[in-house]
Tab-separated table of C-alpha atoms in Angstrom:
chain	number	residue	atom	x	y	z
A	1	UNK	CA	0.000	0.000	0.000
A	2	UNK	CA	1.234	3.492	-0.898
A	3	UNK	CA	-0.031	5.810	1.836
A	4	UNK	CA	-1.353	9.157	0.554
A	5	UNK	CA	-2.332	11.710	3.174
A	6	UNK	CA	-5.267	13.950	2.296
A	7	UNK	CA	-4.463	17.591	3.006
A	8	UNK	CA	-6.374	18.876	6.007
A	9	UNK	CA	-6.265	22.404	4.610
A	10	UNK	CA	-7.917	21.235	1.406
A	11	UNK	CA	-10.734	19.627	3.367
A	12	UNK	CA	-11.332	22.758	5.449
A	13	UNK	CA	-11.184	24.953	2.353
A	14	UNK	CA	-13.716	22.736	0.608
A	15	UNK	CA	-16.144	23.135	3.523
A	16	UNK	CA	-15.649	26.894	3.485
A	17	UNK	CA	-16.220	27.079	-0.264
A	18	UNK	CA	-19.481	25.142	0.114
A	19	UNK	CA	-20.639	27.673	2.706
A	20	UNK	CA	-19.750	30.546	0.389
A	21	UNK	CA	-21.627	28.858	-2.461
A	22	UNK	CA	-24.749	28.571	-0.309
A	23	UNK	CA	-24.437	32.235	0.670
A	24	UNK	CA	-24.156	33.297	-2.971
A	25	UNK	CA	-27.221	31.276	-3.953
A	26	UNK	CA	-29.143	32.701	-1.011
A	27	UNK	CA	-28.196	36.251	-1.988
A	28	UNK	CA	-29.424	35.740	-5.543
A	29	UNK	CA	-32.667	34.159	-4.336
A	30	UNK	CA	-33.305	37.006	-1.910
A	31	UNK	CA	-32.983	39.495	-4.788
A	32	UNK	CA	-35.833	37.719	-6.566
A	33	UNK	CA	-38.154	38.519	-3.643
A	34	UNK	CA	-36.814	42.046	-3.072
A	35	UNK	CA	-40.067	43.659	-4.266
A	36	UNK	CA	-42.265	41.663	-1.919
A	37	UNK	CA	-43.390	42.673	1.569
A	38	UNK	CA	-40.364	43.586	3.724
A	39	UNK	CA	-39.599	41.025	6.411
A	40	UNK	CA	-41.694	38.280	4.880
A	41	UNK	CA	-38.720	36.293	3.615
A	42	UNK	CA	-37.023	36.572	7.014
A	43	UNK	CA	-39.783	34.448	8.570
A	44	UNK	CA	-38.953	31.577	6.237
A	45	UNK	CA	-35.159	31.842	6.378
A	46	UNK	CA	-34.672	28.297	7.817
A	47	UNK	CA	-36.796	26.866	5.009
A	48	UNK	CA	-34.787	28.848	2.450
A	49	UNK	CA	-31.479	27.575	3.837
A	50	UNK	CA	-32.769	24.004	3.872
A	51	UNK	CA	-33.982	24.311	0.283
A	52	UNK	CA	-30.588	25.556	-0.934
A	53	UNK	CA	-28.739	22.825	0.969
A	54	UNK	CA	-31.084	20.251	-0.529
A	55	UNK	CA	-30.386	21.529	-4.044
A	56	UNK	CA	-26.635	21.277	-3.507
A	57	UNK	CA	-27.033	17.741	-2.124
A	58	UNK	CA	-29.397	16.684	-4.917
A	59	UNK	CA	-27.123	17.732	-7.772
A	60	UNK	CA	-23.829	16.675	-6.190
A	61	UNK	CA	-23.747	13.875	-3.632
A	62	UNK	CA	-26.928	12.131	-4.770
A	63	UNK	CA	-25.619	11.747	-8.337
A	64	UNK	CA	-22.125	10.668	-7.188
A	65	UNK	CA	-20.544	14.034	-7.866
A	66	UNK	CA	-18.520	16.189	-5.466
A	67	UNK	CA	-19.937	19.341	-3.968
A	68	UNK	CA	-18.700	22.620	-5.501
A	69	UNK	CA	-16.119	23.076	-2.752
A	70	UNK	CA	-14.914	19.478	-2.999
A	71	UNK	CA	-14.682	19.753	-6.775
A	72	UNK	CA	-12.449	22.827	-6.532
A	73	UNK	CA	-10.183	21.012	-4.071
A	74	UNK	CA	-10.215	17.767	-6.137
A	75	UNK	CA	-11.963	15.813	-3.370
A	76	UNK	CA	-14.707	13.203	-3.378
A	77	UNK	CA	-16.511	11.058	-0.823
A	78	UNK	CA	-15.557	7.412	-0.405
A	79	UNK	CA	-17.261	4.657	1.572
A	80	UNK	CA	-14.604	3.826	4.161
A	81	UNK	CA	-16.436	0.708	5.347
A	82	UNK	CA	-16.020	-0.909	1.927
A	83	UNK	CA	-12.315	-0.126	1.960
A	84	UNK	CA	-11.828	-1.666	5.393
A	85	UNK	CA	-13.622	-4.842	4.314
A	86	UNK	CA	-11.384	-5.266	1.273
A	87	UNK	CA	-8.174	-5.190	3.262
A	88	UNK	CA	-5.828	-4.628	0.320
A	89	UNK	CA	-5.514	-1.091	-0.970
A	90	UNK	CA	-2.926	0.067	-3.496
A	91	UNK	CA	-2.852	3.850	-3.130
A	92	UNK	CA	-5.694	4.963	-0.906
A	93	UNK	CA	-7.352	6.976	-3.694
A	94	UNK	CA	-9.449	4.253	-5.252
A	95	UNK	CA	-12.631	2.936	-3.736
A	96	UNK	CA	-16.396	3.106	-4.228
A	97	UNK	CA	-18.483	6.144	-3.533
A	98	UNK	CA	-21.233	6.449	-0.974
A	99	UNK	CA	-24.093	3.994	-0.913
A	100	UNK	CA	-27.710	5.074	-1.309
A	101	UNK	CA	-28.290	4.675	2.426
A	102	UNK	CA	-25.290	6.872	3.208
A	103	UNK	CA	-26.500	9.538	0.799
A	104	UNK	CA	-29.985	9.581	2.315
A	105	UNK	CA	-28.671	9.712	5.885
A	106	UNK	CA	-26.281	12.478	4.845
A	107	UNK	CA	-29.231	14.525	3.546
A	108	UNK	CA	-31.271	13.844	6.691
A	109	UNK	CA	-28.399	14.865	8.959
A	110	UNK	CA	-27.236	17.955	7.088
A	111	UNK	CA	-30.449	19.340	5.603
A	112	UNK	CA	-33.117	17.993	7.941
A	113	UNK	CA	-30.993	18.161	11.088
A	114	UNK	CA	-29.947	21.775	10.605
A	115	UNK	CA	-33.475	22.842	9.687
A	116	UNK	CA	-35.058	21.069	12.664
A	117	UNK	CA	-32.516	22.495	15.079
A	118	UNK	CA	-32.901	26.051	13.731
A	119	UNK	CA	-36.683	25.886	13.976
A	120	UNK	CA	-36.538	24.385	17.465
A	121	UNK	CA	-34.260	27.133	18.722
A	122	UNK	CA	-36.361	29.915	17.193
A	123	UNK	CA	-39.589	28.394	18.549
A	124	UNK	CA	-38.171	27.965	22.065
A	125	UNK	CA	-36.779	31.508	22.052
A	126	UNK	CA	-40.105	32.932	20.822
A	127	UNK	CA	-42.039	31.021	23.491
A	128	UNK	CA	-39.463	31.996	26.141
A	129	UNK	CA	-39.004	28.527	27.480
A	130	UNK	CA	-35.921	29.618	29.375
A	131	UNK	CA	-37.852	32.335	31.275
A	132	UNK	CA	-40.899	30.231	32.036
A	133	UNK	CA	-40.792	29.510	35.774
A	134	UNK	CA	-44.446	28.464	36.038
A	135	UNK	CA	-44.188	25.810	33.316
A	136	UNK	CA	-41.737	23.139	34.466
A	137	UNK	CA	-42.126	21.109	31.264
A	138	UNK	CA	-41.045	23.988	29.047
A	139	UNK	CA	-38.196	24.788	31.410
A	140	UNK	CA	-36.968	21.189	31.296
A	141	UNK	CA	-37.186	21.175	27.511
A	142	UNK	CA	-35.079	24.342	27.392
A	143	UNK	CA	-32.464	22.833	29.720
A	144	UNK	CA	-32.425	19.674	27.579
A	145	UNK	CA	-31.852	21.734	24.417
A	146	UNK	CA	-28.966	23.559	26.048
A	147	UNK	CA	-27.383	20.327	27.225
A	148	UNK	CA	-27.740	18.673	23.828
A	149	UNK	CA	-26.132	21.704	22.199
A	150	UNK	CA	-23.286	21.619	24.702
A	151	UNK	CA	-22.689	17.902	24.148
A	152	UNK	CA	-22.684	18.370	20.390
A	153	UNK	CA	-20.150	21.194	20.602
A	154	UNK	CA	-17.936	19.135	22.905
A	155	UNK	CA	-18.146	16.146	20.558
A	156	UNK	CA	-17.377	18.374	17.565
A	157	UNK	CA	-14.338	19.773	19.321
A	158	UNK	CA	-13.125	16.261	20.135
A	159	UNK	CA	-13.658	15.220	16.514
A	160	UNK	CA	-11.678	18.273	15.395
A	161	UNK	CA	-8.715	17.236	17.529
A	162	UNK	CA	-8.854	13.716	16.122
A	163	UNK	CA	-9.121	15.092	12.593
A	164	UNK	CA	-6.070	17.305	13.075
A	165	UNK	CA	-4.128	14.244	14.227
A	166	UNK	CA	-5.312	11.675	11.683
A	167	UNK	CA	-6.643	13.802	8.779
A	168	UNK	CA	-9.837	11.732	8.499
A	169	UNK	CA	-13.512	12.774	8.937
A	170	UNK	CA	-13.633	16.537	9.378
A	171	UNK	CA	-17.048	16.508	11.122
A	172	UNK	CA	-19.234	14.175	13.154
A	173	UNK	CA	-21.606	13.364	10.290
A	174	UNK	CA	-18.784	12.069	8.110
A	175	UNK	CA	-17.382	10.037	11.014
A	176	UNK	CA	-20.719	8.417	11.844
A	177	UNK	CA	-21.466	7.620	8.188
A	178	UNK	CA	-17.840	6.581	7.502
A	179	UNK	CA	-17.788	8.932	4.520
A	180	UNK	CA	-14.178	9.948	3.975
A	181	UNK	CA	-12.840	12.619	1.645
A	182	UNK	CA	-10.118	11.432	-0.740
A	183	UNK	CA	-8.541	12.908	-3.842
A	184	UNK	CA	-10.461	12.428	-7.050
A	185	UNK	CA	-7.341	12.659	-9.206
A	186	UNK	CA	-3.731	11.971	-8.117
A	187	UNK	CA	-2.295	14.496	-10.598
A	188	UNK	CA	-3.585	17.734	-9.092
A	189	UNK	CA	-1.396	19.974	-6.964
A	190	UNK	CA	-2.672	22.593	-4.578
A	191	UNK	CA	-2.226	26.033	-6.136
A	192	UNK	CA	-2.973	28.806	-3.668
A	193	UNK	CA	-3.469	32.350	-4.922
A	194	UNK	CA	-3.023	35.051	-2.319
A	195	UNK	CA	-4.239	37.844	-4.591
A	196	UNK	CA	-7.686	38.020	-3.019
A	197	UNK	CA	-6.241	37.752	0.499
A	198	UNK	CA	-3.773	40.578	-0.127
A	199	UNK	CA	-6.496	42.781	-1.577
A	200	UNK	CA	-8.738	42.063	1.396
A	201	UNK	CA	-5.977	42.910	3.866
A	202	UNK	CA	-5.237	46.193	2.078
A	203	UNK	CA	-8.876	47.275	2.144
A	204	UNK	CA	-9.227	46.307	5.814
A	205	UNK	CA	-6.204	48.383	6.778
A	206	UNK	CA	-7.416	51.288	4.622
A	207	UNK	CA	-10.883	51.241	6.196
A	208	UNK	CA	-9.403	51.171	9.706
A	209	UNK	CA	-7.215	54.163	8.823
A	210	UNK	CA	-10.265	56.084	7.558
A	211	UNK	CA	-12.214	55.270	10.711
A	212	UNK	CA	-9.327	56.721	12.705
A	213	UNK	CA	-8.783	59.868	10.623
A	214	UNK	CA	-12.309	60.922	9.630
A	215	UNK	CA	-13.403	62.032	13.131
A	216	UNK	CA	-10.283	64.234	13.296
A	217	UNK	CA	-11.069	66.108	10.076
A	218	UNK	CA	-13.043	69.342	9.971
A	219	UNK	CA	-16.088	68.691	7.807
A	220	UNK	CA	-16.502	72.313	6.804
A	221	UNK	CA	-12.874	72.538	5.663
A	222	UNK	CA	-13.202	69.343	3.635
A	223	UNK	CA	-16.418	70.582	2.059
A	224	UNK	CA	-14.756	73.886	1.199
A	225	UNK	CA	-11.794	72.075	-0.362
A	226	UNK	CA	-14.035	69.799	-2.448
A	227	UNK	CA	-16.422	72.581	-3.417
A	228	UNK	CA	-14.682	73.603	-6.695
A	229	UNK	CA	-14.698	69.953	-7.828
A	230	UNK	CA	-18.417	69.454	-7.269
A	231	UNK	CA	-20.315	68.538	-10.449
A	232	UNK	CA	-23.711	69.808	-9.346
A	233	UNK	CA	-22.522	73.194	-8.176
A	234	UNK	CA	-24.427	75.118	-10.855
A	235	UNK	CA	-27.660	73.202	-10.324
A	236	UNK	CA	-27.653	73.718	-6.558
A	237	UNK	CA	-26.415	77.326	-6.463
A	238	UNK	CA	-29.911	78.763	-6.110
A	239	UNK	CA	-30.752	76.384	-3.303
A	240	UNK	CA	-27.488	77.273	-1.532
A	241	UNK	CA	-28.258	81.004	-1.746
A	242	UNK	CA	-31.583	80.479	0.005
A	243	UNK	CA	-30.191	78.433	2.892
A	244	UNK	CA	-27.863	79.169	5.780
A	245	UNK	CA	-24.346	77.895	4.979
A	246	UNK	CA	-23.952	76.628	8.553
A	247	UNK	CA	-27.206	74.801	9.363
A	248	UNK	CA	-28.321	74.270	5.720
A	249	UNK	CA	-31.845	75.473	6.551
A	250	UNK	CA	-33.978	78.523	5.757
A	251	UNK	CA	-32.442	81.358	7.809
A	252	UNK	CA	-34.247	82.267	11.010
A	253	UNK	CA	-33.920	86.035	11.600
A	254	UNK	CA	-31.806	86.367	8.454
A	255	UNK	CA	-28.592	88.398	8.672
A	256	UNK	CA	-26.057	89.199	5.967
A	257	UNK	CA	-22.344	88.696	6.377
A	258	UNK	CA	-20.229	91.600	5.267
A	259	UNK	CA	-18.668	92.102	2.826
A	260	UNK	CA	-19.778	88.940	0.948
A	261	UNK	CA	-23.540	89.529	1.508
A	262	UNK	CA	-24.423	85.850	2.145
A	263	UNK	CA	-27.478	85.118	4.264
A	264	UNK	CA	-27.178	83.377	7.643
A	265	UNK	CA	-29.285	82.675	10.640
A	266	UNK	CA	-28.538	85.282	13.260
A	267	UNK	CA	-27.713	82.705	15.903
A	268	UNK	CA	-25.475	80.653	13.568
A	269	UNK	CA	-23.473	83.646	12.366
A	270	UNK	CA	-23.188	85.293	15.777
A	271	UNK	CA	-21.994	82.154	17.569
A	272	UNK	CA	-19.450	81.281	14.876
A	273	UNK	CA	-18.020	84.796	14.844
A	274	UNK	CA	-17.863	84.861	18.637
A	275	UNK	CA	-16.089	81.488	18.725
A	276	UNK	CA	-13.603	82.366	15.940
A	277	UNK	CA	-12.740	86.070	15.478
A	278	UNK	CA	-11.169	85.226	12.096
A	279	UNK	CA	-14.291	83.387	10.889
A	280	UNK	CA	-14.520	83.039	7.112
A	281	UNK	CA	-17.662	82.503	5.089
A	282	UNK	CA	-17.949	78.781	4.199
A	283	UNK	CA	-19.503	79.680	0.856
A	284	UNK	CA	-16.915	82.054	-0.562
A	285	UNK	CA	-14.031	82.013	1.914
A	286	UNK	CA	-14.171	85.773	2.621
A	287	UNK	CA	-13.471	86.911	6.214
A	288	UNK	CA	-16.597	88.177	7.978
A	289	UNK	CA	-15.921	91.651	9.400
A	290	UNK	CA	-19.497	92.687	10.148
A	291	UNK	CA	-23.104	91.532	9.972
A	292	UNK	CA	-26.257	93.332	8.824
A	293	UNK	CA	-29.961	92.596	9.187
A	294	UNK	CA	-31.368	91.318	5.924
A	295	UNK	CA	-33.425	94.063	4.232
A	296	UNK	CA	-31.363	96.932	5.662
A	297	UNK	CA	-33.587	97.373	8.750
A	298	UNK	CA	-30.559	97.766	10.993
A	299	UNK	CA	-27.087	99.181	10.645
A	300	UNK	CA	-23.888	97.293	10.527
A	301	UNK	CA	-22.854	95.578	13.740
A	302	UNK	CA	-19.619	94.035	14.884
A	303	UNK	CA	-20.191	90.250	15.035
A	304	UNK	CA	-17.655	89.796	17.821
A	305	UNK	CA	-19.536	92.043	20.217
């Protein structure tokens, strides 16, 4: 026998790719129902997930084909019980696929099991079984659910440790069904491209830098700097003339800034001039030296007084 170890990284990557495939299908299906009543599709999310998982199982494992993730990693399922009964194995890559019973139990465990568990958790949370002190039966059912979940997580963690040591059966379902992942072709090498990873890391670092710097920037200064490059400056000039440059609303007790003659709210202009003696008009950049009541009802006043 020529021992061939199946890469653990390939098996984990295949599982991750299957998850991404389900997410992509779900995203496309949600877009189909985007014009329907908001929130309606959210009520049937477990059924939608189960339907997509069933489709992947139906057109891959049921017809003796690998799942999309397994196909990209050159992996396929093999009935390990048949290999153990034969005794003599040349390379470890040959062997029959899953039996019909294994395929059906795989569907029941992955599709039906996940759907039943998701619905049970949502139903128990909606009925507040954990907070029901006057209903001992519901409280016991909630405690039982929590214990079953804890046992499953502990068993999954134990299976993970065994998988990291032996490289066989990446989850409990595969171990119980004796469905092992092996290479479909012995002539394929693992080719890893880090282009996407590098791009993702660059964008993550860039977004973190923006989150750090944006609160430190003065919004009015940035708006003034980008003002000459605005494409809709001509179309919005009339609207800008009718609004206060500070609060962007119709001026209350309108006052004019001198010498640029732009209209402001009295409170906005007075507080800005009092806070910054060298205050400049955000609209034109001219320094404000005085303020006048709109309509000429009052004389010029010093805004800093």
